[in-house]
mmCIF file of C-alpha atoms and ligand atoms in Angstrom:
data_model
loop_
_atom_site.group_PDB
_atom_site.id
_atom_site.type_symbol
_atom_site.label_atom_id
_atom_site.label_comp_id
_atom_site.label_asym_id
_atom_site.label_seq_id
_atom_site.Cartn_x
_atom_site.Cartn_y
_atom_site.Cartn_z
ATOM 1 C CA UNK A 1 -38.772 22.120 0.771
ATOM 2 C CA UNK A 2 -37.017 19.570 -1.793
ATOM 3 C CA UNK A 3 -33.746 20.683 -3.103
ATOM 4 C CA UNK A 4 -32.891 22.185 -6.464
ATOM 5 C CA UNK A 5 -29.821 21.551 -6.217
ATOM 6 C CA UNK A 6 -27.437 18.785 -4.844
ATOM 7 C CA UNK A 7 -23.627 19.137 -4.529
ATOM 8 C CA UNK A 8 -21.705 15.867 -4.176
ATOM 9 C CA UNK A 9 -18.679 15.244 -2.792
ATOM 10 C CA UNK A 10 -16.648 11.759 -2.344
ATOM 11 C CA UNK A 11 -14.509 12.752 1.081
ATOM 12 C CA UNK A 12 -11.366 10.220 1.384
ATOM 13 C CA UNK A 13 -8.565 11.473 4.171
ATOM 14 C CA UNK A 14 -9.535 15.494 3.267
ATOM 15 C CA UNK A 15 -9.204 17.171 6.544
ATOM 16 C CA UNK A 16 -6.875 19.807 5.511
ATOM 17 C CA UNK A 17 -9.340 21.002 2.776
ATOM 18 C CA UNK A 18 -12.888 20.484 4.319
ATOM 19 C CA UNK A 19 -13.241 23.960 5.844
ATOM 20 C CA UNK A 20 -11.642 26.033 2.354
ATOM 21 C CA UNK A 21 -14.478 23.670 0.815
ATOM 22 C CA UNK A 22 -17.447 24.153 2.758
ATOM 23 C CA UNK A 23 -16.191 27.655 2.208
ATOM 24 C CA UNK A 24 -16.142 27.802 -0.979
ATOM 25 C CA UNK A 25 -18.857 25.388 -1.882
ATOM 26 C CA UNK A 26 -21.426 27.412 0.479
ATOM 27 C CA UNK A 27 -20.716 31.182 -1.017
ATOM 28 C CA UNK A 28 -21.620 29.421 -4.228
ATOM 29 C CA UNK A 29 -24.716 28.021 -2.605
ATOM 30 C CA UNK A 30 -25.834 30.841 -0.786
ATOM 31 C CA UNK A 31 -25.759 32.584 -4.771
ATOM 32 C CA UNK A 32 -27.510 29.584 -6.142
ATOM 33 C CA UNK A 33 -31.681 30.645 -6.546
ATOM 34 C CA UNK A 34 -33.426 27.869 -4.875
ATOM 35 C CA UNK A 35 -32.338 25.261 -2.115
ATOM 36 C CA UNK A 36 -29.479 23.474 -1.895
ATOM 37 C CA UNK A 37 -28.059 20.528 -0.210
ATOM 38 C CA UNK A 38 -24.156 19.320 -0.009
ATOM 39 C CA UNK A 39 -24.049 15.707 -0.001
ATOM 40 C CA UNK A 40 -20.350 14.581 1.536
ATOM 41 C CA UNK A 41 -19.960 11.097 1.464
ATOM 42 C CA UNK A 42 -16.989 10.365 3.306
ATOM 43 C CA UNK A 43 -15.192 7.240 1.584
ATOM 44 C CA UNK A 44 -13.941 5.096 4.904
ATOM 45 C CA UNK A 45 -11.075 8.330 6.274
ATOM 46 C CA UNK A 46 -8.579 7.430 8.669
ATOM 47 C CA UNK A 47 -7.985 10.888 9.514
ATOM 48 C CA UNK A 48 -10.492 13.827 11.090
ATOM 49 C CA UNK A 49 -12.958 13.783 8.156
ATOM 50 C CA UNK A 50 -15.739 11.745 9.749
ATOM 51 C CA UNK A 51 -16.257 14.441 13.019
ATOM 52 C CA UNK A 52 -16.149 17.100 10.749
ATOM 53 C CA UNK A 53 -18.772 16.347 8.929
ATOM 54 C CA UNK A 54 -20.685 16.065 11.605
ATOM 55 C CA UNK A 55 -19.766 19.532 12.394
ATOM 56 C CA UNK A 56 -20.673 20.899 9.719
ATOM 57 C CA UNK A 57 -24.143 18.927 9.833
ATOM 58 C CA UNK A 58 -24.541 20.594 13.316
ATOM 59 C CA UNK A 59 -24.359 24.224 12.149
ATOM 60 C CA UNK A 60 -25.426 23.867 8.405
ATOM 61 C CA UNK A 61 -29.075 22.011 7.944
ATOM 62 C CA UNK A 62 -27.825 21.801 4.112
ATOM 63 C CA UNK A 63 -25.114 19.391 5.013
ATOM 64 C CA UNK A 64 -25.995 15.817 4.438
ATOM 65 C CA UNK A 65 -23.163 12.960 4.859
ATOM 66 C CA UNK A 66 -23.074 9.541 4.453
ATOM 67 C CA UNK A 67 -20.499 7.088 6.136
ATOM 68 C CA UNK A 68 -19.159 4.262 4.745
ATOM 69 C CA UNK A 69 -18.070 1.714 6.833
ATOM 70 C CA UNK A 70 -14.677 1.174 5.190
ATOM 71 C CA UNK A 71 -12.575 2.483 1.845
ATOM 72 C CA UNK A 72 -15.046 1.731 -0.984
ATOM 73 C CA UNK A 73 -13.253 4.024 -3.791
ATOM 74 C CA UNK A 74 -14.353 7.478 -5.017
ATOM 75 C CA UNK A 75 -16.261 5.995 -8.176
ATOM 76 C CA UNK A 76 -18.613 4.087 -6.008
ATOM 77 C CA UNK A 77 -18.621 7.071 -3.392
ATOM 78 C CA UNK A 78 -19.980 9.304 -6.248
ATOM 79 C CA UNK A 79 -22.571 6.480 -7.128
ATOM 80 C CA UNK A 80 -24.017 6.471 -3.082
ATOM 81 C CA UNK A 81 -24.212 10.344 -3.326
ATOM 82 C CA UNK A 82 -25.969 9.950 -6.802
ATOM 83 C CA UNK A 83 -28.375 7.266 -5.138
ATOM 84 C CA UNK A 84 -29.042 9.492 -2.193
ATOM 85 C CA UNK A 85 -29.341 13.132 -3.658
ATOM 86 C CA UNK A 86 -32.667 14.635 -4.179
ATOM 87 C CA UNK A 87 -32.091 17.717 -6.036
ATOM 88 C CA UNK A 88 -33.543 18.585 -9.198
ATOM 89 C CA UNK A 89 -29.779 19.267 -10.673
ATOM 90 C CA UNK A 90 -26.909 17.266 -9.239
ATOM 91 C CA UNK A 91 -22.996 18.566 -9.424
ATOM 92 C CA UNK A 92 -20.345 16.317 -8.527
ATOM 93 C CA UNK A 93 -16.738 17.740 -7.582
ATOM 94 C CA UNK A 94 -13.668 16.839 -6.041
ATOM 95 C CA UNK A 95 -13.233 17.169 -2.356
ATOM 96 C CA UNK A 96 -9.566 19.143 -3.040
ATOM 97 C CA UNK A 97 -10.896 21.942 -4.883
ATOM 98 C CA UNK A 98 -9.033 21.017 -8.054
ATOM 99 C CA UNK A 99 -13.097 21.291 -9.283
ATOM 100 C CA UNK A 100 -13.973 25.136 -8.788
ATOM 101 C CA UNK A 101 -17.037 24.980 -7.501
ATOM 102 C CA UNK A 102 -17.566 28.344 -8.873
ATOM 103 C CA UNK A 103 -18.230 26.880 -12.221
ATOM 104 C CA UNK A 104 -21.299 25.201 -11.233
ATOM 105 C CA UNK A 105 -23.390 28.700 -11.653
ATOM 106 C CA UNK A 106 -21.954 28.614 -15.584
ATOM 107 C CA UNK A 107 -23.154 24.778 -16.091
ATOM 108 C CA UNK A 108 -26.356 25.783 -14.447
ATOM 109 C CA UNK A 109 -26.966 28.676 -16.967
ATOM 110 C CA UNK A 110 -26.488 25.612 -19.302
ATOM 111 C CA UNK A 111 -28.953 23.317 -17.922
ATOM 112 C CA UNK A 112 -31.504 26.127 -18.236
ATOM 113 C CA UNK A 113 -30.663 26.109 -22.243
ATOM 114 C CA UNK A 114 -31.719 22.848 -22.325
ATOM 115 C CA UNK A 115 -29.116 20.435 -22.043
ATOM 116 C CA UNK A 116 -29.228 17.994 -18.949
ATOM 117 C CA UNK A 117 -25.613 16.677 -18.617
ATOM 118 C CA UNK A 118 -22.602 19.167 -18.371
ATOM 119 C CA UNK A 119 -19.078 17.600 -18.129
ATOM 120 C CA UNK A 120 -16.255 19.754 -17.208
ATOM 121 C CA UNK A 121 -13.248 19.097 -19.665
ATOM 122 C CA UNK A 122 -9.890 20.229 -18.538
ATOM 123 C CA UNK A 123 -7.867 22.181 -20.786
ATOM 124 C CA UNK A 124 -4.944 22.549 -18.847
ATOM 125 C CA UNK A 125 -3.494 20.589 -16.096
ATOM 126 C CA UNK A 126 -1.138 22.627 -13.858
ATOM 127 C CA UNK A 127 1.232 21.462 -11.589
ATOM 128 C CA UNK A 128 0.347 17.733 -12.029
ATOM 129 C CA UNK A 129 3.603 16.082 -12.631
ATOM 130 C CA UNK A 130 4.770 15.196 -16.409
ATOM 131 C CA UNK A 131 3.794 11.503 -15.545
ATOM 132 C CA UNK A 132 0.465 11.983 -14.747
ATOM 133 C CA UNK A 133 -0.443 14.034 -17.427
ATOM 134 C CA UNK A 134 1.457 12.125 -20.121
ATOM 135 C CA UNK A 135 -0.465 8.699 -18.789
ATOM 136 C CA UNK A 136 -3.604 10.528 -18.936
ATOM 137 C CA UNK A 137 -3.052 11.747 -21.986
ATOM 138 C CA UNK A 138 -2.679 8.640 -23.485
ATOM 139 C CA UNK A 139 -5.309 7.097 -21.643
ATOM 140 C CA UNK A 140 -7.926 9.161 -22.803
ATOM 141 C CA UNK A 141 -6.853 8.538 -25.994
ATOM 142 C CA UNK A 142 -6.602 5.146 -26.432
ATOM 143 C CA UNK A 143 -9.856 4.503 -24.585
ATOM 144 C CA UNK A 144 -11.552 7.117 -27.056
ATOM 145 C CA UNK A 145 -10.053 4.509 -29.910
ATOM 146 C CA UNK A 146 -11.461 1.559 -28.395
ATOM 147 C CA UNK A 147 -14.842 2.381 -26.411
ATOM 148 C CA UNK A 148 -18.293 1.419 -27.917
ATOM 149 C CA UNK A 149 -19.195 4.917 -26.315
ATOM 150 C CA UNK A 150 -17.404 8.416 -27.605
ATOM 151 C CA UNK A 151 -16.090 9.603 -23.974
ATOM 152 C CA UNK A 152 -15.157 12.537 -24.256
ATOM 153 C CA UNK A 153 -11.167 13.061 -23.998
ATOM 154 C CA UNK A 154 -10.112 15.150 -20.904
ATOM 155 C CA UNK A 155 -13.153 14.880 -18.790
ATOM 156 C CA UNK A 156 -13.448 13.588 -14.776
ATOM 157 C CA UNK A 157 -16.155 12.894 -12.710
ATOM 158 C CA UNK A 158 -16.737 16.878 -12.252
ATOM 159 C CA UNK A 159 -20.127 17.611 -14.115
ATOM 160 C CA UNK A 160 -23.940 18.607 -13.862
ATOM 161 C CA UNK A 161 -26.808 16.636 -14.569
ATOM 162 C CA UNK A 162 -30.505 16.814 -14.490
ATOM 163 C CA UNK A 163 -32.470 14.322 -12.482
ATOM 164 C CA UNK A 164 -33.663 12.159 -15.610
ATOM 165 C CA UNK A 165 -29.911 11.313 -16.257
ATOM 166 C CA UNK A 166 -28.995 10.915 -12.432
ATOM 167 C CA UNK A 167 -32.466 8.509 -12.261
ATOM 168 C CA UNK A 168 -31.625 6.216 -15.324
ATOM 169 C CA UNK A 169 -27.980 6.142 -13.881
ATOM 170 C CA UNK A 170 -29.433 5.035 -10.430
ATOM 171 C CA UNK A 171 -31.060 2.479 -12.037
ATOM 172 C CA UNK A 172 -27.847 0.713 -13.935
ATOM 173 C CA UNK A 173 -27.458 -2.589 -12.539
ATOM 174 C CA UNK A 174 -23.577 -2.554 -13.153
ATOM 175 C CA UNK A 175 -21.031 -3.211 -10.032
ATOM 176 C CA UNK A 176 -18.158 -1.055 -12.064
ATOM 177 C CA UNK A 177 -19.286 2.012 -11.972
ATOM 178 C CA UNK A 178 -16.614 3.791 -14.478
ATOM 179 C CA UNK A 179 -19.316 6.606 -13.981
ATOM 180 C CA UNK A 180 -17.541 9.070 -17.022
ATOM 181 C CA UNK A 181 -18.284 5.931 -19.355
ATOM 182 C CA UNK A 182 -21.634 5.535 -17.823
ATOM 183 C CA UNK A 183 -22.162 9.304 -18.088
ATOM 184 C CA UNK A 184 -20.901 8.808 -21.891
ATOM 185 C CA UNK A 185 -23.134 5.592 -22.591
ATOM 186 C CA UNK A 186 -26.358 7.025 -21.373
ATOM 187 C CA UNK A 187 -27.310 9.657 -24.102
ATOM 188 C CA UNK A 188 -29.003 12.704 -23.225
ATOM 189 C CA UNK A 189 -28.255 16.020 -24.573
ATOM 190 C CA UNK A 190 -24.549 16.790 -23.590
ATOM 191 C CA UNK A 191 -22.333 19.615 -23.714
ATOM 192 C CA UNK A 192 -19.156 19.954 -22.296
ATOM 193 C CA UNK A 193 -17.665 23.213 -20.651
ATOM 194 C CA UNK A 194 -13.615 23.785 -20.640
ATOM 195 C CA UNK A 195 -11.714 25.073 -17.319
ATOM 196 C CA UNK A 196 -8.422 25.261 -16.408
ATOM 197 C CA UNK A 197 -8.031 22.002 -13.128
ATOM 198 C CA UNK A 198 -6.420 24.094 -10.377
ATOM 199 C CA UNK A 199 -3.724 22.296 -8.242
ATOM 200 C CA UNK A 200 -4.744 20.540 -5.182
ATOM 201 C CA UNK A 201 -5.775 22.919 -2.191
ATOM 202 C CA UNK A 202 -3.890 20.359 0.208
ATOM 203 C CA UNK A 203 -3.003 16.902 1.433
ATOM 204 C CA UNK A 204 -1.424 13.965 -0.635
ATOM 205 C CA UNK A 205 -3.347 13.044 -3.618
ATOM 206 C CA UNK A 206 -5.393 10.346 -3.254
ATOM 207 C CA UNK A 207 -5.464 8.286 -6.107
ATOM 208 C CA UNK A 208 -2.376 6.292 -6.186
ATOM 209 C CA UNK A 209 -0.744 4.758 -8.977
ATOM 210 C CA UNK A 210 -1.885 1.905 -8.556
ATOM 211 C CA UNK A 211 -5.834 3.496 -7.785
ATOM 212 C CA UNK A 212 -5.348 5.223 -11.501
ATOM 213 C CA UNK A 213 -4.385 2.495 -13.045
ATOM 214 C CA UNK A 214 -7.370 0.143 -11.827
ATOM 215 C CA UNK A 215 -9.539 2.835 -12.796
ATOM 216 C CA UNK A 216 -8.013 3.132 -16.292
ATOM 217 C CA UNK A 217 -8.016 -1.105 -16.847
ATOM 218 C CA UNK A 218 -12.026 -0.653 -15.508
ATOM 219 C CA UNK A 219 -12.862 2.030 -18.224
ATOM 220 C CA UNK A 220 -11.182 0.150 -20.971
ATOM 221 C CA UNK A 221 -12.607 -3.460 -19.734
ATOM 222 C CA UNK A 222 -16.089 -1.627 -18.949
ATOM 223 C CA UNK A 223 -16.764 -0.117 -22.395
ATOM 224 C CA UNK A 224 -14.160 -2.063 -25.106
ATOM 225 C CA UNK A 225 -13.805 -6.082 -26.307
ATOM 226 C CA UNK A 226 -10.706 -4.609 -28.588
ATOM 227 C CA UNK A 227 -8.629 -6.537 -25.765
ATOM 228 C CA UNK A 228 -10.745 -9.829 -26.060
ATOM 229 C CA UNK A 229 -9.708 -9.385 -30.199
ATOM 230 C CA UNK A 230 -6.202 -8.714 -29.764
ATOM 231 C CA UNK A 231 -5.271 -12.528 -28.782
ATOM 232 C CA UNK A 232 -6.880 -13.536 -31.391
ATOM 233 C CA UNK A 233 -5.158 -11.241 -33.965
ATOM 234 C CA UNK A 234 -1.974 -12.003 -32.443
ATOM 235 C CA UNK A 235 -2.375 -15.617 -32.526
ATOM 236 C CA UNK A 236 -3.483 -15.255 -36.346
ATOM 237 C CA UNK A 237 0.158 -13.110 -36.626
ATOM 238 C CA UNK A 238 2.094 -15.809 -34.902
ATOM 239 C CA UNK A 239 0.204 -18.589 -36.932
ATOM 240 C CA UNK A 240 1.144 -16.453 -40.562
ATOM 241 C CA UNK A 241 4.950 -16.232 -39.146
ATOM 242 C CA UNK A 242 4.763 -19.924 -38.070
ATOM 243 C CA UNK A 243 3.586 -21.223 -41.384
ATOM 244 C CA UNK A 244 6.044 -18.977 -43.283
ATOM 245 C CA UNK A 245 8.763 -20.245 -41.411
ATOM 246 C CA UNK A 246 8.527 -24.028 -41.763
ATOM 247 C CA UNK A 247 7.852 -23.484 -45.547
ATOM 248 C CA UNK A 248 11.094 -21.646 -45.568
ATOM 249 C CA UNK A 249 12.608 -24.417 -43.366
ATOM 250 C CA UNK A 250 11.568 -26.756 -45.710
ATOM 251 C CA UNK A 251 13.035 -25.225 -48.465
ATOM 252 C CA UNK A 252 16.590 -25.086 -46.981
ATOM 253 C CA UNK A 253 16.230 -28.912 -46.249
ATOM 254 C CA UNK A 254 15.038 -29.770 -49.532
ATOM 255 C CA UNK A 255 17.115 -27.410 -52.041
ATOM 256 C CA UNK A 256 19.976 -26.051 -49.450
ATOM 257 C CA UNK A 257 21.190 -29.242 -47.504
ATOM 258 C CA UNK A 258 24.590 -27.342 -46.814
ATOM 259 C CA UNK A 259 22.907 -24.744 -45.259
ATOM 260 C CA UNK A 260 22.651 -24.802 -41.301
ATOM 261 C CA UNK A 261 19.566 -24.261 -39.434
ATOM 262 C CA UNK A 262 20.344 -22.314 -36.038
ATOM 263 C CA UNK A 263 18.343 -24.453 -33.549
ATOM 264 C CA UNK A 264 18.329 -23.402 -30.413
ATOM 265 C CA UNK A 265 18.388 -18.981 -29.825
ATOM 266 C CA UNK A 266 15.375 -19.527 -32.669
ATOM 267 C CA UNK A 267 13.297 -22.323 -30.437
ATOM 268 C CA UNK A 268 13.886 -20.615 -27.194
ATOM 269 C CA UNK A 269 13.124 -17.392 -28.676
ATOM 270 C CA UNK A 270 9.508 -18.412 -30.026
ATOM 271 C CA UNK A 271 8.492 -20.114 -27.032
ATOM 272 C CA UNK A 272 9.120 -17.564 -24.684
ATOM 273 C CA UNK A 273 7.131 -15.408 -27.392
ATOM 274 C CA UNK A 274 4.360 -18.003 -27.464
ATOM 275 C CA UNK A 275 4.175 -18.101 -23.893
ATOM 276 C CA UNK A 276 4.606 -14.545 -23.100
ATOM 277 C CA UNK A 277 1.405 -13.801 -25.517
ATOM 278 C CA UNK A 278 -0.752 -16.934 -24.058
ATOM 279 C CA UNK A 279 0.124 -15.339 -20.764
ATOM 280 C CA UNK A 280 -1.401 -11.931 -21.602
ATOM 281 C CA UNK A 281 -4.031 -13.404 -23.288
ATOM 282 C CA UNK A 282 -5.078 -15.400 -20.334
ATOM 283 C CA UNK A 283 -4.605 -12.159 -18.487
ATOM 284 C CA UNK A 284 -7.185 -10.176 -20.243
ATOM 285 C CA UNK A 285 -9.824 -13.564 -20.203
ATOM 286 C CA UNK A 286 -8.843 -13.173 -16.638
ATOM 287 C CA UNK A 287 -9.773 -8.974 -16.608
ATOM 288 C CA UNK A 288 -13.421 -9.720 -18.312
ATOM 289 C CA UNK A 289 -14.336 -12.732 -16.043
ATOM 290 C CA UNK A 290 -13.035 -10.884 -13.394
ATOM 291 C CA UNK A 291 -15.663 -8.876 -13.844
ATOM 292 C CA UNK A 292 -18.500 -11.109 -14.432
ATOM 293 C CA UNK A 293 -17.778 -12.890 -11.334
ATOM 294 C CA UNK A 294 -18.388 -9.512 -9.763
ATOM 295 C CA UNK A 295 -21.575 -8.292 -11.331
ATOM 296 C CA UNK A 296 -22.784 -12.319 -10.421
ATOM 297 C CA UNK A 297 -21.939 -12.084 -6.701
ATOM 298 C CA UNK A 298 -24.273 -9.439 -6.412
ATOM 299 C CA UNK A 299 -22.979 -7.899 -3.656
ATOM 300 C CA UNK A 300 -24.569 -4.608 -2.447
ATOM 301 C CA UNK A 301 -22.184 -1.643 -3.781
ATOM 302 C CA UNK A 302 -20.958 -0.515 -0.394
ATOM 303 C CA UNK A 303 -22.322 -0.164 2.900
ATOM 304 C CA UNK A 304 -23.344 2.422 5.056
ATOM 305 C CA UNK A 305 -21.949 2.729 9.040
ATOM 306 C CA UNK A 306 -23.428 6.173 9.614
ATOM 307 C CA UNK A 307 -25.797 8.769 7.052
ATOM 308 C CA UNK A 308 -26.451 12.232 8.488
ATOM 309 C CA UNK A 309 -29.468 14.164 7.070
ATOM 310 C CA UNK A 310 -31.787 10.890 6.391
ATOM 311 C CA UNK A 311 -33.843 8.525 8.640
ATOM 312 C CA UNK A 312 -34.319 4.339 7.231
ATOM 313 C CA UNK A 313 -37.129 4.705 5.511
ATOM 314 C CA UNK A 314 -40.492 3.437 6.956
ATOM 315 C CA UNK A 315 -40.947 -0.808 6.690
ATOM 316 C CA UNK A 316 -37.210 -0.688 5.495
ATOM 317 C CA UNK A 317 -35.432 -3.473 6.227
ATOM 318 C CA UNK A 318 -32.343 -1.744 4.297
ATOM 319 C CA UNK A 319 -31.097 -5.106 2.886
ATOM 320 C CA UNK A 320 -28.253 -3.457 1.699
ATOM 321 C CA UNK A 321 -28.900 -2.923 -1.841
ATOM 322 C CA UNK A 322 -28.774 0.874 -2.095
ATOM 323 C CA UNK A 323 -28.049 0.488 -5.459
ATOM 324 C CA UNK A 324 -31.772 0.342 -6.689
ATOM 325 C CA UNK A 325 -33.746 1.451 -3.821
ATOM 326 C CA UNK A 326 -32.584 4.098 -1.293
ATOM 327 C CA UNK A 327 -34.137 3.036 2.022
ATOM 328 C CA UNK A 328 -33.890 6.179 3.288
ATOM 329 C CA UNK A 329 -35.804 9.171 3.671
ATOM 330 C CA UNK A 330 -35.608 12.588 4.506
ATOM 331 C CA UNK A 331 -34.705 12.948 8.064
ATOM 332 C CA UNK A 332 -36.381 16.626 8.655
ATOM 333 C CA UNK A 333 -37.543 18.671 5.714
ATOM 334 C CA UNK A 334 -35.777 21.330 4.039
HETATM 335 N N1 LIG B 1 -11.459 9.772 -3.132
HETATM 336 C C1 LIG B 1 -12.347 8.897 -2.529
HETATM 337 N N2 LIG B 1 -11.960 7.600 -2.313
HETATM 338 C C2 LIG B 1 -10.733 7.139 -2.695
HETATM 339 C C3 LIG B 1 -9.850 8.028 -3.339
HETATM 340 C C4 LIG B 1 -10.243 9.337 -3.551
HETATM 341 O O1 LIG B 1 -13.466 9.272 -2.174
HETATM 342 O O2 LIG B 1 -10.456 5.960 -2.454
HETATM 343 C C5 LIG B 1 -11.877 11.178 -3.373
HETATM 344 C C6 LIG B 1 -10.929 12.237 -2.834
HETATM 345 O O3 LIG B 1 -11.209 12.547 -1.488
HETATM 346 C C7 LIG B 1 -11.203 13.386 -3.758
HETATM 347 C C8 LIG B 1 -11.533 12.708 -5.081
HETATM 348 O O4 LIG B 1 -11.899 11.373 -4.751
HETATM 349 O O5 LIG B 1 -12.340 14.132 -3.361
HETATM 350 C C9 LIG B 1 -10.388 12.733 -6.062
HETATM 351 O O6 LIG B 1 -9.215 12.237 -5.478
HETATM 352 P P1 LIG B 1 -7.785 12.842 -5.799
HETATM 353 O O7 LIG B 1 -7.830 14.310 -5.735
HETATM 354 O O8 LIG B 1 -6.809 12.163 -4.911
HETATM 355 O O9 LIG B 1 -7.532 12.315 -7.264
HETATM 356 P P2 LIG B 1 -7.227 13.089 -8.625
HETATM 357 O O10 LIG B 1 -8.403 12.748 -9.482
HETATM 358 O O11 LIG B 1 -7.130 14.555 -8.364
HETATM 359 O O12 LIG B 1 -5.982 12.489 -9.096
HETATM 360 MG MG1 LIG B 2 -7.515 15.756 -6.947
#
């Protein structure tokens, strides 16, 4: 039997909270009414992750994992599960638990009414230091100011969709796969549901600072041109100052010849200005065809080393583009 239901989860270095979340993940299963599979895709670990998966596989036929064969990041470790679930409803959560999975039961009762994406928003962050939460704050903020799309404020990668939205998602050719933005841009009938993000069951967290703050330049990049714009407004700002300036230089030199003009702080200071804005400005040309150079390259999004649950598919050659075919099937049914 096909599952109703699919549970992702990106694994990266989570051996201290695998067994609390198989725990916790399978009481809500065994409640859910029709199959289920849990779809761990374990994100290149250095630590225990990888065997115990295949644990887990050995005792539970609803465990499915995929391997990857190094560090590929959690957005593009949601996207693989995404390619490769098969349920009828997919929920994607965080591997520490900060996600209850017992909310999934609530968003299904939502699905039911109709709508087919569910995004969890947080209301409450606890025990995430003031740092984090101030920069997120913010973040969300400005990028709900600049996106073409209205993503929502508050919201992660924990949600429920219905196959239709998890299809046309499969189907997006992009290589940055901001998938909240994504989630945002694709339409559907959305509602959100608010929850209270618990603190990490254990480990380190895994996003560094430097992980958040790629992800943040992606979403902004991914869905705004604002930054494109801003050189050129600034450059129209330094050309208005410019201008006003030599007309008042000119005046002094015409009508004040006593007057004296204070050369060198003033040259220094506008062209480290000028060069500090041509800088940034070359910067954010740099961010955009950054990108472009990635979505040409083509490159498949990740690739696999091991998959547990699914056989290559018949004929498949599995050239490596999982993105819009999954050469895989089933390995023994449900
Ligand atoms: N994760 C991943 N690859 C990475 C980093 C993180 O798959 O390179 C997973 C991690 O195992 C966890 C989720 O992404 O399930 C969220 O990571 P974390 O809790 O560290 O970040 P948070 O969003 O809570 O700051
Ligand atoms: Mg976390």
């Amino acid at each position: 039997m096909k599952p109703q239901y699919s549970f992702i989860v990106p694994i990266y270095n989570e051996q201290e909270n695998i067994p609390e979340l198989y725990r916790r993940i399978s009481a809500v299963m065994d409640r859910m009414d029709g199959p289920t599979e849990l779809l761990l895709i374990n994100d290149g670990s250095r630590d225990a992750s990888l065997s115990m998966l295949r644990e887990l596989r050995e005792k539970d036929e609803r465990v499915c994992y995929l391997s990857f064969a190094r560090n590929f990041g959690h957005q593009i470790a949601v996207t693989a599960g995404l390619n490769f679930s098969r349920g009828q409803v997919i929920a994607i959560l965080d591997a520490d638990l900060q996600d209850p999975p017992e909310l999934i039961p609530d968003m299904v009762e939502k699905w039911r009414q109709g709508y087919q994406v569910i995004y969890a928003q947080r209301i409450q962050r606890r025990q995430e230091s003031w740092f984090k939460r101030f920069t997120a704050y913010a973040f969300y903020r400005i990028l709900k100011r600049l996106a073409d799309v209205d993503i929502p404020t508050d919201t992660g990668d924990f949600c429920l969709m219905d196959r239709q939205v998890v299809d046309a998602l499969n189907v997006m050719p992009e290589r940055n796969r901001y998938i909240r933005g994504l989630r945002s841009w694709i339409g559907f009938r959305q509602t959100a549901i608010r929850f209270e993000r618990d603190p990490r069951f254990a480990g380190e967290v895994k996003y560094t600072f430097r992980k958040s703050f790629a992800l943040a330049v992606n979403g902004l990049v991914s869905f705004s041109k604002v930054p494109l714009r801003l050189s050129t407004y600034v450059g129209l700002l330094s050309a208005t100052a410019a201008i006003l300036m030599a007309l008042l230089v000119l005046y002094w030199r015409l009508f004040q010849p006593g007057s004296p003009i204070n050369g060198f702080a003033t040259i220094a200071i506008a062209i480290l200005f000028l060069g500090a804005v041509q800088l940034v400005s070359i910067g954010i040309l740099g961010e955009y065809i950054g990108r472009i150079y990635e979505e040409v390259k083509g490159r498949p999004l990740y690739t696999l080393a091991e998959v547990g649950g699914f056989t290559p598919a018949p004929g498949n050659t599995d050239n490596g583009n999982h993105l819009r075919t999954t050469p895989y099937v089933d390995s023994q049914p449900h």
